[in-house]
mmCIF file of C-alpha atoms in Angstrom:
data_model
loop_
_atom_site.group_PDB
_atom_site.id
_atom_site.type_symbol
_atom_site.label_atom_id
_atom_site.label_comp_id
_atom_site.label_asym_id
_atom_site.label_seq_id
_atom_site.Cartn_x
_atom_site.Cartn_y
_atom_site.Cartn_z
ATOM 1 C CA UNK E 10 68.561 110.143 92.680
ATOM 2 C CA UNK E 11 69.225 107.430 90.106
ATOM 3 C CA UNK E 12 72.737 106.053 89.631
ATOM 4 C CA UNK E 13 73.008 103.773 86.628
ATOM 5 C CA UNK E 14 75.835 101.678 85.206
ATOM 6 C CA UNK E 15 75.373 99.839 81.915
ATOM 7 C CA UNK E 16 78.215 97.702 80.567
ATOM 8 C CA UNK E 17 78.564 95.652 77.424
ATOM 9 C CA UNK E 18 78.843 95.925 73.669
ATOM 10 C CA UNK E 19 79.126 99.645 72.861
ATOM 11 C CA UNK E 20 76.574 100.797 75.405
ATOM 12 C CA UNK E 21 78.734 101.624 78.416
ATOM 13 C CA UNK E 22 76.987 104.166 80.633
ATOM 14 C CA UNK E 23 77.762 105.523 84.098
ATOM 15 C CA UNK E 24 75.251 108.208 84.996
ATOM 16 C CA UNK E 25 73.752 110.075 87.895
ATOM 17 C CA UNK E 26 70.236 111.303 87.166
ATOM 18 C CA UNK E 27 70.786 110.817 83.437
ATOM 19 C CA UNK E 28 74.031 112.824 83.377
ATOM 20 C CA UNK E 29 77.393 111.247 82.544
ATOM 21 C CA UNK E 30 79.367 110.900 85.759
ATOM 22 C CA UNK E 31 82.333 112.647 84.115
ATOM 23 C CA UNK E 32 80.168 115.745 83.656
ATOM 24 C CA UNK E 33 78.932 115.873 87.263
ATOM 25 C CA UNK E 34 80.091 118.604 89.614
ATOM 26 C CA UNK E 35 82.038 117.880 92.760
ATOM 27 C CA UNK E 36 78.941 118.651 94.839
ATOM 28 C CA UNK E 37 76.803 116.245 92.769
ATOM 29 C CA UNK E 38 79.400 113.479 93.234
ATOM 30 C CA UNK E 39 79.597 114.092 96.984
ATOM 31 C CA UNK E 40 75.801 114.029 97.248
ATOM 32 C CA UNK E 41 75.589 110.802 95.242
ATOM 33 C CA UNK E 42 78.295 109.145 97.361
ATOM 34 C CA UNK E 43 76.592 110.237 100.569
ATOM 35 C CA UNK E 44 73.212 108.903 99.437
ATOM 36 C CA UNK E 45 74.638 105.666 98.029
ATOM 37 C CA UNK E 46 76.598 105.062 101.243
ATOM 38 C CA UNK E 47 73.597 105.710 103.477
ATOM 39 C CA UNK E 48 71.478 103.384 101.339
ATOM 40 C CA UNK E 49 74.124 100.634 101.311
ATOM 41 C CA UNK E 50 74.540 100.833 105.089
ATOM 42 C CA UNK E 51 70.792 100.679 105.596
ATOM 43 C CA UNK E 52 70.487 97.354 103.731
ATOM 44 C CA UNK E 53 73.891 95.786 104.457
ATOM 45 C CA UNK E 54 73.858 92.400 106.148
ATOM 46 C CA UNK E 55 76.231 89.438 106.512
ATOM 47 C CA UNK E 56 75.951 88.679 102.790
ATOM 48 C CA UNK E 57 77.375 92.118 101.924
ATOM 49 C CA UNK E 58 80.413 92.032 104.235
ATOM 50 C CA UNK E 59 82.836 91.614 101.310
ATOM 51 C CA UNK E 60 81.351 94.630 99.531
ATOM 52 C CA UNK E 61 81.723 96.732 102.691
ATOM 53 C CA UNK E 62 85.335 95.575 103.087
ATOM 54 C CA UNK E 63 86.103 96.503 99.483
ATOM 55 C CA UNK E 64 84.449 99.926 99.860
ATOM 56 C CA UNK E 65 86.536 100.641 102.967
ATOM 57 C CA UNK E 66 89.697 99.459 101.164
ATOM 58 C CA UNK E 67 89.022 101.713 98.179
ATOM 59 C CA UNK E 68 88.366 104.761 100.356
ATOM 60 C CA UNK E 69 91.490 104.107 102.424
ATOM 61 C CA UNK E 70 93.700 103.682 99.362
ATOM 62 C CA UNK E 71 92.242 106.695 97.532
ATOM 63 C CA UNK E 72 91.864 109.161 100.417
ATOM 64 C CA UNK E 73 94.308 107.982 103.068
ATOM 65 C CA UNK E 74 97.967 108.725 103.583
ATOM 66 C CA UNK E 75 100.436 106.605 101.630
ATOM 67 C CA UNK E 76 103.857 105.406 102.670
ATOM 68 C CA UNK E 77 105.989 103.090 100.596
ATOM 69 C CA UNK E 78 109.350 101.504 101.156
ATOM 70 C CA UNK E 79 112.283 102.628 99.018
ATOM 71 C CA UNK E 80 113.992 99.256 99.143
ATOM 72 C CA UNK E 81 112.555 95.794 98.529
ATOM 73 C CA UNK E 82 112.167 93.315 101.379
ATOM 74 C CA UNK E 83 115.315 91.254 101.960
ATOM 75 C CA UNK E 84 113.214 88.129 102.434
ATOM 76 C CA UNK E 85 110.820 88.203 99.463
ATOM 77 C CA UNK E 86 111.724 91.176 97.267
ATOM 78 C CA UNK E 87 108.357 92.924 97.642
ATOM 79 C CA UNK E 88 108.022 96.619 98.257
ATOM 80 C CA UNK E 89 105.788 97.429 101.215
ATOM 81 C CA UNK E 90 102.891 99.884 100.715
ATOM 82 C CA UNK E 91 100.971 101.265 103.680
ATOM 83 C CA UNK E 92 97.735 103.243 103.457
ATOM 84 C CA UNK E 93 96.328 104.896 106.579
ATOM 85 C CA UNK E 94 93.004 106.674 106.926
ATOM 86 C CA UNK E 95 92.027 108.217 110.249
ATOM 87 C CA UNK E 96 88.356 109.138 110.404
#
């Protein structure tokens, strides 16, 4: 399986086996994610820790449960967002 991303000028491409990712079936996307994850884990070392952290963050935010506060924090004014993924 070949996953390719080309960015720049007018040549933006994101493909799996030569097919635009937007045209891929759910099963094709799941298969590509599974293979890409297995490959990444097989070569990951200390130099790739940030990439692993970011992948886990993205999965947690996109597939986990979300809870947000309705009122801002009294101290700083921020709203608090919590994402939880139990696997």
